[in-house]
Coordinates of C-alpha atoms and ligand atoms in Angstrom, one line a residue:
X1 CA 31.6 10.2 32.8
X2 CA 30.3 6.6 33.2
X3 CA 26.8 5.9 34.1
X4 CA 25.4 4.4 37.4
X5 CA 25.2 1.0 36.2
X6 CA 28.3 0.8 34.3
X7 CA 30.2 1.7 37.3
X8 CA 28.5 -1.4 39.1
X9 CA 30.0 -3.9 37.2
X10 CA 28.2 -6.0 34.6
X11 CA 25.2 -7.0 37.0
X12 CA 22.4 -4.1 36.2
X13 CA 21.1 -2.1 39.0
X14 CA 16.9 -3.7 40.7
X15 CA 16.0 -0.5 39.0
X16 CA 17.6 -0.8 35.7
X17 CA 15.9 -4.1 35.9
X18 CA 12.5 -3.3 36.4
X19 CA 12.7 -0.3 34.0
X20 CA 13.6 -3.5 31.7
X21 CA 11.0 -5.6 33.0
X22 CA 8.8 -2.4 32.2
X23 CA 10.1 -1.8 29.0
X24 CA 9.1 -5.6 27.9
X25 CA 5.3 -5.1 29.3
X26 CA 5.0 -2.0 27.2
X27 CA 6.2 -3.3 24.0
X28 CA 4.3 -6.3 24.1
X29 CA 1.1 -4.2 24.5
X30 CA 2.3 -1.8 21.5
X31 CA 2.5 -5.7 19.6
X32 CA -0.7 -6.4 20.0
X33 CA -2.0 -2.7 18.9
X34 CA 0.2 -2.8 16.1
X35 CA -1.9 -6.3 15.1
X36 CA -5.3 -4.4 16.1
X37 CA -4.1 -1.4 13.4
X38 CA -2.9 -4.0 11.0
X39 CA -6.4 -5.8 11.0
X40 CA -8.6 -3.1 12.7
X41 CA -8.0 -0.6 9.8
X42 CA -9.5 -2.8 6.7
X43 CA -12.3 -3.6 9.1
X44 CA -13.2 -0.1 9.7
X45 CA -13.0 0.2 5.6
X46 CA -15.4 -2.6 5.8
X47 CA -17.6 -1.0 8.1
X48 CA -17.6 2.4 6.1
X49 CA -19.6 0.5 3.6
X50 CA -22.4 -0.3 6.0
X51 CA -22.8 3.2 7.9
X52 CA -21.5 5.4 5.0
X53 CA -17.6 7.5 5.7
X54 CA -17.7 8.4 9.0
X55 CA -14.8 11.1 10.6
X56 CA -14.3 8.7 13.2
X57 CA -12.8 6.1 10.3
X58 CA -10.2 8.8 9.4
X59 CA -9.2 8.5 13.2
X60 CA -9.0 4.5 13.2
X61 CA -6.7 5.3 10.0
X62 CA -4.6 7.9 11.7
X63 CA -4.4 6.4 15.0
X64 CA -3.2 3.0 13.1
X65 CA -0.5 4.8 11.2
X66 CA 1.1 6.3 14.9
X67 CA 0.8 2.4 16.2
X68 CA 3.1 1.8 13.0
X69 CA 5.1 4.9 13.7
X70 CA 5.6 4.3 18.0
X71 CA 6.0 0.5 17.1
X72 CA 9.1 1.1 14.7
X73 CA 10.7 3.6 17.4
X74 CA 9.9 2.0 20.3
X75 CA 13.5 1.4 21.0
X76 CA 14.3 4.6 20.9
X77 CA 11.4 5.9 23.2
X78 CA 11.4 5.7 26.9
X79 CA 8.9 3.9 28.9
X80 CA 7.4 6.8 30.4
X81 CA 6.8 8.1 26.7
X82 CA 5.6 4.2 25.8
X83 CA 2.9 4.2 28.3
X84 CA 2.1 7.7 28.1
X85 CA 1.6 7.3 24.5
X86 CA -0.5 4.3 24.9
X87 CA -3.0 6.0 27.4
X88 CA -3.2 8.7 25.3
X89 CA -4.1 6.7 22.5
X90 CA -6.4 4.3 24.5
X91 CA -7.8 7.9 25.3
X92 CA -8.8 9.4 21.9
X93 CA -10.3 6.1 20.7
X94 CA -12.4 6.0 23.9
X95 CA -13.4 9.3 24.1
X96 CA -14.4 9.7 20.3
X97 CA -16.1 6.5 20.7
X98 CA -18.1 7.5 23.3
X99 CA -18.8 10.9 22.1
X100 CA -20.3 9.6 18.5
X101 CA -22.0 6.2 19.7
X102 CA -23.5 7.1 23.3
X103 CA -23.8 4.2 25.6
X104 CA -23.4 1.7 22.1
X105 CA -19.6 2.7 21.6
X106 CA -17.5 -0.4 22.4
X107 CA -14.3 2.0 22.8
X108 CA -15.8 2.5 26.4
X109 CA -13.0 -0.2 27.2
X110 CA -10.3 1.3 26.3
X111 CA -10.8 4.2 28.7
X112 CA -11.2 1.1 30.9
X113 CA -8.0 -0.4 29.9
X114 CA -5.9 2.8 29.9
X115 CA -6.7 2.6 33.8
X116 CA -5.7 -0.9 33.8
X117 CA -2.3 -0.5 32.5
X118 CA -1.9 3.1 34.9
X119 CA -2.4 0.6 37.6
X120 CA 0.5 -1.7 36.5
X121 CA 2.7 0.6 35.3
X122 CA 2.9 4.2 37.4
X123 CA 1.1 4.8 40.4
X124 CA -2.3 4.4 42.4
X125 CA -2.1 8.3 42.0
X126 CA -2.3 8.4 38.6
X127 CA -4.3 5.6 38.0
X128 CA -7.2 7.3 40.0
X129 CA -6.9 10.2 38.1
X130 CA -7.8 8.7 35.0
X131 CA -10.5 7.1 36.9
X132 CA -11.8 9.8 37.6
X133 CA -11.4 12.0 34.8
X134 CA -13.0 7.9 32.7
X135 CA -16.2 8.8 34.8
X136 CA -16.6 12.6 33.5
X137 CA -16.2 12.2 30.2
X138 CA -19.3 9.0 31.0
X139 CA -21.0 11.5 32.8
X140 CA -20.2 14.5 30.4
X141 CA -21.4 12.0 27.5
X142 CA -24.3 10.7 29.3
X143 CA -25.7 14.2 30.1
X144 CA -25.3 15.1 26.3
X145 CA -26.9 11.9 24.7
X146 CA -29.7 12.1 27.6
X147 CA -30.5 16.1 26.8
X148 CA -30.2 15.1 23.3
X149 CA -27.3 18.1 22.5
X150 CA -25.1 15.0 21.3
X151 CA -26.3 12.2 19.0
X152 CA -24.7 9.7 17.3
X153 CA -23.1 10.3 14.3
X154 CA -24.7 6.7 12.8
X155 CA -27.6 4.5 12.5
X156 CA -27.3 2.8 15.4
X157 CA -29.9 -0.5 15.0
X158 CA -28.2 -0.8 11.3
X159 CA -24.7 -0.5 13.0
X160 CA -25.5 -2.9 15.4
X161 CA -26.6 -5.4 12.7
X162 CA -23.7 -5.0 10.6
X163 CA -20.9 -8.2 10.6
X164 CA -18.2 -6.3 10.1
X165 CA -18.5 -4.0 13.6
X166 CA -19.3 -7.6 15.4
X167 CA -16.3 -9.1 13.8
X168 CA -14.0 -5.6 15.0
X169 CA -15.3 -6.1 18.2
X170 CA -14.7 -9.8 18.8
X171 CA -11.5 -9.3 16.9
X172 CA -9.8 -6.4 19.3
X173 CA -11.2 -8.1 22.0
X174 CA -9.4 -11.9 21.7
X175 CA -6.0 -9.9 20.3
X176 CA -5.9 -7.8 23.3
X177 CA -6.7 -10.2 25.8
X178 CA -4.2 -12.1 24.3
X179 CA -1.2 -9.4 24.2
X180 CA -2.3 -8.5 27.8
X181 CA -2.2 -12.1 29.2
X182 CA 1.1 -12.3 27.2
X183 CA 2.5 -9.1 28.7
X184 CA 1.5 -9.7 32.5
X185 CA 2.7 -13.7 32.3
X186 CA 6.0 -12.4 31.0
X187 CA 6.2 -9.5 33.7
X188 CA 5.0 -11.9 36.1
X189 CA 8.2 -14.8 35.1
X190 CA 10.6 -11.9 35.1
X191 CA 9.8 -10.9 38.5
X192 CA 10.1 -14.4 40.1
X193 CA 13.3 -14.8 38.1
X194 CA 14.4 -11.1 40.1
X195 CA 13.5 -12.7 43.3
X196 CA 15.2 -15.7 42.7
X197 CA 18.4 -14.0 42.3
X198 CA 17.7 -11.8 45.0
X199 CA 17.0 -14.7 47.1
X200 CA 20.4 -15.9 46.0
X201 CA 21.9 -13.2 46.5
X202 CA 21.0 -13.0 49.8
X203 CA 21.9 -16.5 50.5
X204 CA 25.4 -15.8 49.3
X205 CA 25.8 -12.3 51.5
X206 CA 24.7 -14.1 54.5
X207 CA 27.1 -17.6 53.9
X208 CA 30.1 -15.0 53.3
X209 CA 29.5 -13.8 56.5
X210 CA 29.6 -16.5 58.5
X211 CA 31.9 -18.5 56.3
X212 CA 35.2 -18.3 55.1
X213 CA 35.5 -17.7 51.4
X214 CA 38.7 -19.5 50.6
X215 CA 38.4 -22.9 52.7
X216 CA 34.3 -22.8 52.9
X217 CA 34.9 -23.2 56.7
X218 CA 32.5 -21.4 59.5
X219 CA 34.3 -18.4 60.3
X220 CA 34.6 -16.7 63.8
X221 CA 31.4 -14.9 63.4
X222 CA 29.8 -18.5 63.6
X223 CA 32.4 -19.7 65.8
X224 CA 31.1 -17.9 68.4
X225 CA 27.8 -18.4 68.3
X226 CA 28.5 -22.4 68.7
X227 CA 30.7 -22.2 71.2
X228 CA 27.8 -20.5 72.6
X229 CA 25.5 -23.3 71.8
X230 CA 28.0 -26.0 73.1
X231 CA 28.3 -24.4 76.5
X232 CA 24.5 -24.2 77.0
X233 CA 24.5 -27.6 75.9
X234 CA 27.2 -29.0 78.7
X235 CA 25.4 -26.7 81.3
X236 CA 22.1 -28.8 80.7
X237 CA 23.8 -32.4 80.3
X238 CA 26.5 -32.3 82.4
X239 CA 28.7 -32.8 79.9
X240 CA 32.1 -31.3 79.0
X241 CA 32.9 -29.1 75.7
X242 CA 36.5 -28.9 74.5
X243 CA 37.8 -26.3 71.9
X244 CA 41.3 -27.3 70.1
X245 CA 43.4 -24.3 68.9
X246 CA 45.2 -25.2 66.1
X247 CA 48.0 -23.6 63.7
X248 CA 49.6 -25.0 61.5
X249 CA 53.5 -25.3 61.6
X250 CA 55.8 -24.5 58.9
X251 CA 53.4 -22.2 56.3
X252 CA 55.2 -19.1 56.0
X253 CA 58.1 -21.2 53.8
X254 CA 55.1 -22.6 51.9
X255 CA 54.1 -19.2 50.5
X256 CA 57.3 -17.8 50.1
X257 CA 58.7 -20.6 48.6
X258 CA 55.9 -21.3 45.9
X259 CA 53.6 -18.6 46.4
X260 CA 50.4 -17.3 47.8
X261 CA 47.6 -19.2 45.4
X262 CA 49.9 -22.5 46.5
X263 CA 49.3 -21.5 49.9
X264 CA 45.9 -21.4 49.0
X265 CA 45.6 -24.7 47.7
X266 CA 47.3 -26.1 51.0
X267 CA 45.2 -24.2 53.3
X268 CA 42.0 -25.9 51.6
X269 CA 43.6 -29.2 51.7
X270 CA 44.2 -28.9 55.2
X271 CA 40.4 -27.9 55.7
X272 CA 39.2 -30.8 54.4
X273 CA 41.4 -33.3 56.0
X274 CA 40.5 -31.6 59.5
X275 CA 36.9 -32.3 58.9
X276 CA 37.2 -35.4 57.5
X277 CA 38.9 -36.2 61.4
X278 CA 35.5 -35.3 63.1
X279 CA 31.6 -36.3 64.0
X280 CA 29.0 -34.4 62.0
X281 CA 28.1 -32.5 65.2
X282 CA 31.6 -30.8 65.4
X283 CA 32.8 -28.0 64.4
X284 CA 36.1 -27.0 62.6
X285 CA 36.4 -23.2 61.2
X286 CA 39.1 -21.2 60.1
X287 CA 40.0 -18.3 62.2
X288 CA 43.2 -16.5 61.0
X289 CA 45.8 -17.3 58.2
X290 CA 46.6 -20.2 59.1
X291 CA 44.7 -21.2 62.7
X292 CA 41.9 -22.9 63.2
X293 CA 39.6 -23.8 65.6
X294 CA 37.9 -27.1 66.4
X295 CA 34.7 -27.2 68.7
X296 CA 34.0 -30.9 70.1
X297 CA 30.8 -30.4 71.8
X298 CA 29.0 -33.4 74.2
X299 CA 32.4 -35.1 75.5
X300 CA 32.1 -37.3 78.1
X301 CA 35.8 -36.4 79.5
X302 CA 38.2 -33.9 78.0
X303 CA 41.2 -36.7 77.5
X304 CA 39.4 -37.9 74.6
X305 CA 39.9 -34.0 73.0
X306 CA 43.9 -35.7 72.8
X307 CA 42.7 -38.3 70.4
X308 CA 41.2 -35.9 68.1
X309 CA 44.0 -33.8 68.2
X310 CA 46.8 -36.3 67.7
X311 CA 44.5 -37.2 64.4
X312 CA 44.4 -34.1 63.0
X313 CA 48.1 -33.5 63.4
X314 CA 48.5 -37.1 61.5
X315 CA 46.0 -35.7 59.2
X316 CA 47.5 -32.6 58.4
X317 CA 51.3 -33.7 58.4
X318 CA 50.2 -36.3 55.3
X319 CA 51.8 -34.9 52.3
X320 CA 50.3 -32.7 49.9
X321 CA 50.8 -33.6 46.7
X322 CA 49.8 -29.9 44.7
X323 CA 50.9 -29.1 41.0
X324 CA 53.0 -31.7 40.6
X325 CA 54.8 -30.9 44.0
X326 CA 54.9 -32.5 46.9
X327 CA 54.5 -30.2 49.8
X328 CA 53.8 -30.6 53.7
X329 CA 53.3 -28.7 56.7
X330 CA 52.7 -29.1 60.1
X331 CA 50.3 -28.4 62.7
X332 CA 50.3 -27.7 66.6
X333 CA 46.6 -27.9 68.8
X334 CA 46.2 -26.0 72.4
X335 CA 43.1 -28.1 74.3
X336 CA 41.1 -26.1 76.8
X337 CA 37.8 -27.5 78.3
X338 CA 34.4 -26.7 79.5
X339 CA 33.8 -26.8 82.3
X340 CA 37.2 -27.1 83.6
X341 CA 39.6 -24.4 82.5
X342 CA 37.1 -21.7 81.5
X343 CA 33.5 -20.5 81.4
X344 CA 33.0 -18.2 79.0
X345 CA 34.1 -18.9 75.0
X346 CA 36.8 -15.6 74.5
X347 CA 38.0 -17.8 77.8
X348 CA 38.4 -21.0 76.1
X349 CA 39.9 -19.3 73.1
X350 CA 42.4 -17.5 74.9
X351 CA 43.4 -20.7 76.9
X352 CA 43.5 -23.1 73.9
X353 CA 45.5 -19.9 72.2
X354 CA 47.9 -20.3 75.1
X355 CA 48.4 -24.1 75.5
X356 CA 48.8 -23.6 71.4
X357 CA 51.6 -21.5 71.8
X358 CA 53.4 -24.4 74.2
X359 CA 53.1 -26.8 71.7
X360 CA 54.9 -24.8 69.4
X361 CA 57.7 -24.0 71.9
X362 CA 58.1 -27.6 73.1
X363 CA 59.1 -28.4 69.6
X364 CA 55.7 -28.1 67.5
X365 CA 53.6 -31.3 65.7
X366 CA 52.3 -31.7 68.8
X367 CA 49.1 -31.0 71.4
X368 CA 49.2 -29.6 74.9
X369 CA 46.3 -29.1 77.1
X370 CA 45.9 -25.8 79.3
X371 CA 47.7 -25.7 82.3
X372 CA 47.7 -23.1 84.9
X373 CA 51.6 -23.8 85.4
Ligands
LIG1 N1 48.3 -18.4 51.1 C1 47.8 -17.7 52.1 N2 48.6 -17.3 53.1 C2 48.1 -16.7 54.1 C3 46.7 -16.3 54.2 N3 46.5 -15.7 55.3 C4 47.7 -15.6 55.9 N4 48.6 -16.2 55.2 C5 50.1 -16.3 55.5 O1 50.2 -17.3 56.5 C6 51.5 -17.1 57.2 C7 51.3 -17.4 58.6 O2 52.4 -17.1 59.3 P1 53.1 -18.0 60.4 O3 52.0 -18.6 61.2 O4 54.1 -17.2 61.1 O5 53.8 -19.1 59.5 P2 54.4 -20.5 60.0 O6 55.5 -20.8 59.0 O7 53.3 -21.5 60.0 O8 55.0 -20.2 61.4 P3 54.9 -21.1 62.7 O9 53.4 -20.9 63.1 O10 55.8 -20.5 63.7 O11 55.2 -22.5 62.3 C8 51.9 -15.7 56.8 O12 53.0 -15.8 55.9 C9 50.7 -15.1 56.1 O13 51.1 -14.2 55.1 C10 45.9 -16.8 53.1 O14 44.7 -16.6 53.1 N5 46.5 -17.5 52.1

C-alpha cells in the first residue's frame, strides 16, 4: 500500500517536512560530536599523562567510538532515536563528570545542553523532566562531595593546571557552539523557507477562489462582492452603476470544430480584449463558459454603458488569429442599471441576463438595454 505522502503527490506533507527540518538539526549536532570525538579523544590521551589513566578516559574512548558508530548510521536511524541517543550521551558524559570532579567537572554543560536540545526538539514536558532529573543528580552529587562519601577521582589543583584539560575545554566549547549556531541558523532558514511557501500557498488558494483559473478573470465569488461595492458607491454619490451581460456568439462551432484547448485559447483572448475596452476602476469577470460580466461603476448616465458595449462587441468580433488559424466569434451584451432597473445585484444580473438574451434573438452582435416591455 502506498504511504501518506506518496499518495499526496510529489509535494511532502508540513509534517514530513518538519521531521526533515528535524532530521537536518540533529545530524548537524551528531557533526559536530563526531569532530569533538575525533579531537576530544587524543586530548583525553593527553590528559592521561598529567592525572595518570583514569576510568573516566576509557568512557571518552567508548563514547567517541558510538559518535563514529550513530554518525555512520544516522541515515538509517530515526530522529526520535537521533536525539534520544544524543541526550543519552550528553547524559553519561555529564553525569560521570560530575560524579568524579565535584563542582570542577566541566561536563556539567552537557546535562545543560541535553535540556537545550529537549527544548528544540520534543516537548516542554520532556524538557522539564530532564530539568529536573539535571538538578538531582547536582543535588545528589553536591550532597556526596559536601559529606565527603564521594571524592574526586584526580588531583584537582594539578588537573586544573594542566594545558591539555584547558585546551579540551576551550576546544568542545568553540566546536559546539559552532555546530549549534550552525544547526539552529539552518532550522531557522528552513522554516522561513516553509512559511514562504505556505504564504504562497495560501495566496494561490485564496486567488483561485475568487478568480478564474483559465482567463485570470474575477469570478462570481468576487463579482458579487463588487457589485456590492458599486451600489454602495452610487447610493452615496448619486451616481448610476451599470452591469453589461455578455456571451459570446458563435463558440459552440469553435470547440467542436477545433477542439476544447482551442476554445481555451479564444476564451483568453477574448478576456483580454474585454479589459483592454475598460477604466482601471471596472470590472470584467468570467461567469460561465462563455459569459461574462462587466461592472462599470461611477456613470454619470447609463447611455454611456452603450458605448462600452458596442466596443467590446468590436473588440471581440476582431479575428483571432490562433495556431496558424484564423478564427472569430461573436458577442451579444444585455445593459441593466443602478438605480433604474434594479436594486439589488442578483436583480441587475438577472435583468442584464434577460436584455442578453434579446440581443441574441434580434439577431446577435449586438447590445440591448432592459426593458420592462
Ligand atoms: N473551450 C472551452 N469551452 C467551454 C468552457 N466552458 C464551457 N464551454 C463550452 O462553451 C459552449 C457554450 O455554449 P453556447 O453558449 O451554446 O455556444 P454558442 O455557440 O456561443 O451559442 P450562442 O450563445 O447561441 O451563440 C459549450 O459548447 C460549452 O461546452 C471552457 O472552459 N472552455
Amino acid at each position: 500500500m502506498k504511504g501518506k505522502d506518496s499518495l499526496q503527490g510529489e509535494t511532502p506533507s508540513l509534517a514530513a517536512r518538519l521531521t526533515a527540518i528535524k532530521r537536518t538539526f540533529l545530524e548537524r549536532l551528531w557533526g559536530g560530536l563526531l569532530v569533538i570525538a575525533g579531537i576530544g579523544m587524543p586530548l583525553s590521551v593527553m590528559r592521561s599523562l598529567g592525572t595518570g589513566w583514569l576510568p573516566v578516559y576509557w568512557l571518552h574512548i567508548l563514547l567517541g567510538a558510538c559518535v563514529l558508530a550513530v554518525y555512520c548510521w544516522r541515515k538509517r536511524l530515526s530522529e526520535t532515536t537521533l536525539s534520544g541517543l544524543f541526550i543519552g550521551l550528553c547524559w553519561v558524559v555529564g553525569v560521570s563528570g560530575v560524579f568524579s570532579f565535584g563542582i570542577a567537572a566541566s561536563s556539567i554543560f552537557w546535562l545543560v545542553l541535553s535540556c537545550l536540545i529537549a527544548g528544540i526538539v520534543h516537548s516542554v514536558r520532556i524538557t522539564l523532566m530532564l530539568a529536573f532529573s539535571l538538578v538531582l543528580v547536582l543535588s545528589v552529587a553536591g550532597a556526596g562531595h559536601v559529606g565527603g562519601w564521594l571524592q574526586a577521582s584526580i588531583n584537582l589543583e594539578r588537573y586544573q593546571t594542566l594545558p591539555s584539560a584547558w585546551l579540551s575545554l576551550i576546544f568542545v566549547s568553540l566546536v559546539f557552539v559552532y555546530f549549534i549556531i550552525r544547526a539552529v541558523g539552518a532550522q531557522n532558514a528552513a522554516l522561513l523557507d516553509l512559511l514562504g511557501e505556505l504564504e504562497t500557498q495560501r495566496q494561490v488558494i485564496e486567488r483561485s477562489a475568487t478568480h478564474d483559473q483559465l482567463t485570470g478573470l474575477p469570478s462570481m465569488r468576487l463579482v458579487e462582492d463588487r457589485i456590492g461595492v458599486a451600489m454602495h458607491q452610487a447610493r452615496r454619490s448619486g451616481g448610476k452603476l451599470a452591469v453589461l451581460f455578455v456571451d459570446l456568439d458563435g463558440f459552440k462551432a469553435i470547440n467542436d470544430n477545433h477542439g476544447h484547448p482551442v476554445g481555451d485559447q479564444v476564451l483568453r483572448e477574448v478576456a483580454q480584449r474585454m479589459r483592454g475596452c475598460l477604466r482601471a476602476q471596472d470590472t470584467v469577470a468570467r461567469i460561465g463558459g462563455d459569459e461574462f460580466l462587466v461592472i462599470l461603476p461611477a456613470m454619470s448616465e447609463l447611455g454611456a454603458a452603450a458605448k462600452v458595449a458596442q466596443s467590446l462587441i468590436a473588440a471581440v468580433s476582431q479575428p483571432c488569429p490562433i495556431e496558424g488559424r484564423v478564427l472569430q466569434v461573436g458577442a451579444s451584451v444585455g445593459i441593466a442599471g443602478f438605480p433604474d432597473d434594479a436594486d439589488s445585484g442578483a436583480e441587475l444580473r438577472r435583468k442584464a441576463d434577460a436584455a442578453m438574451y434579446r440581443a441574441k434573438r434580434e439577431g446577435k452582435g449586438r447590445y440591448r438595454f432592459f426593458s420592462q416591455g
